[in-house]
XYZ file of C-alpha atoms in Angstrom:
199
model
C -47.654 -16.799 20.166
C -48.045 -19.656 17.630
C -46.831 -23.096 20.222
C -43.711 -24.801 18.601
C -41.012 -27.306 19.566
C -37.490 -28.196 18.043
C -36.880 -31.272 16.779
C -33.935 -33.789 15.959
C -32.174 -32.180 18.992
C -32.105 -32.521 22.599
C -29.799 -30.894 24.620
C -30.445 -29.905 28.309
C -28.948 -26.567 27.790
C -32.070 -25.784 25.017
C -33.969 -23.608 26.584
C -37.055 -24.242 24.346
C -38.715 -27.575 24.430
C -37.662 -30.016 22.035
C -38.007 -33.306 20.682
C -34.854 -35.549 19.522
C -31.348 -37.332 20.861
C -28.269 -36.180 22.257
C -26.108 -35.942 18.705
C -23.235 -35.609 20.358
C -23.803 -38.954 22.729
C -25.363 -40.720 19.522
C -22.059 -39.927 17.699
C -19.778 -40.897 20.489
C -21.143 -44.130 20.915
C -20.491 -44.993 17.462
C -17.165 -43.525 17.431
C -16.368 -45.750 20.461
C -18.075 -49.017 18.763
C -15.404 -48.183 15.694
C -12.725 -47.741 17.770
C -13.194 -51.427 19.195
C -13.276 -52.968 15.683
C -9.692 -51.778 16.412
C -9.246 -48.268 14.190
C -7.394 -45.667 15.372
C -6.722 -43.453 12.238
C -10.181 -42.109 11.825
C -11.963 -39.194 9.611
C -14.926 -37.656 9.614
C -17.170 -36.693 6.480
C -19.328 -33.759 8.255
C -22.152 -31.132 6.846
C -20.922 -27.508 7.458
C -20.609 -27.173 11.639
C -20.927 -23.037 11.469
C -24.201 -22.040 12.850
C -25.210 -26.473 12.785
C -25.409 -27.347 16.341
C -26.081 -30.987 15.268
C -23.269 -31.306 13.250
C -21.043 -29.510 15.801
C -22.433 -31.902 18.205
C -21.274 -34.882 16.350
C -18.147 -33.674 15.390
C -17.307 -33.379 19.136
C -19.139 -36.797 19.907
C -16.212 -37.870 18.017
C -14.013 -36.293 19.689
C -15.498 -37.406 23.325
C -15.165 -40.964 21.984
C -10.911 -40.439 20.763
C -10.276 -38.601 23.985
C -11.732 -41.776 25.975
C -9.703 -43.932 23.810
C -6.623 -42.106 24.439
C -6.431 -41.039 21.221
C -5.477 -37.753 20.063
C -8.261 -35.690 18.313
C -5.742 -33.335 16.383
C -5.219 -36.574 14.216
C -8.908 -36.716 13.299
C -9.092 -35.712 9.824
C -12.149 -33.633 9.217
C -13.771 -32.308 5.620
C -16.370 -30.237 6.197
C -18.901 -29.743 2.621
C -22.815 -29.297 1.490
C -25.614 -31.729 2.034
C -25.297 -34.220 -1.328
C -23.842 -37.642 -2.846
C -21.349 -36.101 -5.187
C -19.698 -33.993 -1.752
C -19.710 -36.992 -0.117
C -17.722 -38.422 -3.506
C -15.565 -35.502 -3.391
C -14.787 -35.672 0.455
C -13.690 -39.189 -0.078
C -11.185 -38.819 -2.879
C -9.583 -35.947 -0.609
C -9.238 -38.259 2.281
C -7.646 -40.924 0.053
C -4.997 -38.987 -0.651
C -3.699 -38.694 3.222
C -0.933 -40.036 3.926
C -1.402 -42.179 6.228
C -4.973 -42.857 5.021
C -7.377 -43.077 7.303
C -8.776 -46.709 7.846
C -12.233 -45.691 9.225
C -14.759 -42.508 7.627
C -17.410 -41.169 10.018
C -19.747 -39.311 8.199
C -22.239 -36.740 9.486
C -25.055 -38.804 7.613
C -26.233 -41.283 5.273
C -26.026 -39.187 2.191
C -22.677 -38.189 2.449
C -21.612 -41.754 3.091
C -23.273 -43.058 0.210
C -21.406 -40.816 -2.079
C -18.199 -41.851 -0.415
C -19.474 -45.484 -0.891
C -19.713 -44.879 -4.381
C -16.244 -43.082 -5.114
C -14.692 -46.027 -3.054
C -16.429 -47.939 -6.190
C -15.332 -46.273 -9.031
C -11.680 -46.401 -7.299
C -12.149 -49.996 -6.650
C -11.001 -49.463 -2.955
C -12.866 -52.335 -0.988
C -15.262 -51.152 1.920
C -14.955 -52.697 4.419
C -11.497 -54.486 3.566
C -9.376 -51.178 3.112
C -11.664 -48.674 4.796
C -14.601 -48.720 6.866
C -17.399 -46.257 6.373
C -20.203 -45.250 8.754
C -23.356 -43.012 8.554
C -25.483 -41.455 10.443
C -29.541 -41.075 10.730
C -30.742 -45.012 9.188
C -32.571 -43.678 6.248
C -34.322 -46.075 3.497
C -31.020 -45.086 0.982
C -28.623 -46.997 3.455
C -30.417 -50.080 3.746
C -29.976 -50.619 -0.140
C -26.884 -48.871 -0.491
C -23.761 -51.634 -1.493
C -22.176 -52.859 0.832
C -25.020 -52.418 3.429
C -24.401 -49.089 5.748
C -23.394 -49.454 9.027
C -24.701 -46.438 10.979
C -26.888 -44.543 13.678
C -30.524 -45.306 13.712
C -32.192 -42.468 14.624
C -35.998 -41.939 15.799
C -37.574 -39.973 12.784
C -40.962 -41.499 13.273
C -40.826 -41.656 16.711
C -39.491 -37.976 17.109
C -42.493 -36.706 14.657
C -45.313 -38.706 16.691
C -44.055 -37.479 19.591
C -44.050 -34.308 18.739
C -47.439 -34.102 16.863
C -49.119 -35.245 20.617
C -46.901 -32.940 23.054
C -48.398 -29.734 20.667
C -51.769 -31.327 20.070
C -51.825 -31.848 23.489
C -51.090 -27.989 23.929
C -53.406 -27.007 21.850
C -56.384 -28.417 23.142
C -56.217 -29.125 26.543
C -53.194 -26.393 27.770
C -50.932 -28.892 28.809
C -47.286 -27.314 28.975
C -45.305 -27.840 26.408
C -42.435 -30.600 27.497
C -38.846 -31.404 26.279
C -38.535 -35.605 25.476
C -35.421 -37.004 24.694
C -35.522 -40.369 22.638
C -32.925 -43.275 21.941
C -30.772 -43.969 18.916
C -29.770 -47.697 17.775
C -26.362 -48.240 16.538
C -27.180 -50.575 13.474
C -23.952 -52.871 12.323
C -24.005 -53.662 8.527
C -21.186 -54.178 6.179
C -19.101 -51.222 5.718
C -17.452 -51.475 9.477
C -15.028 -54.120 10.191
C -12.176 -54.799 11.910
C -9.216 -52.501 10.817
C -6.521 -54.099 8.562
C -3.059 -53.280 9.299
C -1.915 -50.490 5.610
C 2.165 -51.052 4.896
């Protein structure tokens, strides 16, 4: 009995009202913008997809996007691990050792990226010269992160707002609760650039 909504999620199928972005549209339309900076060989940093439905979502956003490309999606090289910097670190030093490498790493958000931004340090691999990195949600940590995180802005403000007035709303005047589905930003920085051709 106690009114509620989901957030960072919409998806048509929901029967529940919620409050967010398509994840899987958000992460297709970066996949696609990477895919005109000319990369092809692509991998994908993700949190753990069983029982996620975000981070299923994005992983198949990805796979919309390669499949539009003509690309094949059994190429995409994908690491799934835990919510952290040091996975992210970890992810990337697996993905380094492909052969071919990768020249582009999605990751299922900003965290994760950073770590891999940091391993790419310590290895003295340039971002975005030998590898182009991209996040996902536009939190504080990849504004100041070095280089400067290319990624998905997503709504959090907007998504918390709107959800404080749809059950406020509820609440006091009995106004049925309502599913809203809000915009992401793809925000260019300096880990994406155009891919350079590995001998």
């Amino acid at each position: 009995g106690v009114p509620s909504l989901i957030t960072w999620v919409f998806d048509e199928k929901i029967t529940q009202p919620s409050v967010g972005f398509d994840n899987r549209v958000a992460m297709m339309e970066m996949t696609m913008k990477v895919i005109e900076f000319g990369h092809t060989r692509l991998a994908f940093i993700s949190a753990i997809t069983s029982k996620n439905d975000r981070a299923t979502a994005r992983l198949d956003g990805i796979k919309d996007a390669m499949k539009s490309a003509g690309l094949n999606t059994n190429d995409l090289c994908c690491i799934e691990t835990n919510y952290g910097i040091d996975e992210g670190a970890k992810a990337f030093d697996s993905l380094m050792g492909k052969r071919p490498r990768p020249t582009a790493i999605l990751c299922g958000n900003d965290v994760l990226a950073v770590g891999a931004l940091r391993r790419a340090r310590e290895l003295k691999i340039a971002i975005p010269q030998d590898v182009s990195i991209i996040g996902f949600d536009d939190i504080e940590l990849a504004q100041v992160a070095y280089p400067s995180l290319t990624t998905v802005r997503v709504p959090h403000r907007d998504m918390g707002r709107s959800a404080g007035h749809i059950l406020a709303d509820h609440v006091k005047n009995g106004t049925p609760l309502k599913s809203l589905q809000l915009k992401t930003e793809i925000v260019l920085r300096e880990t994406l650039a155009p891919v350079k051709i590995f001998l």
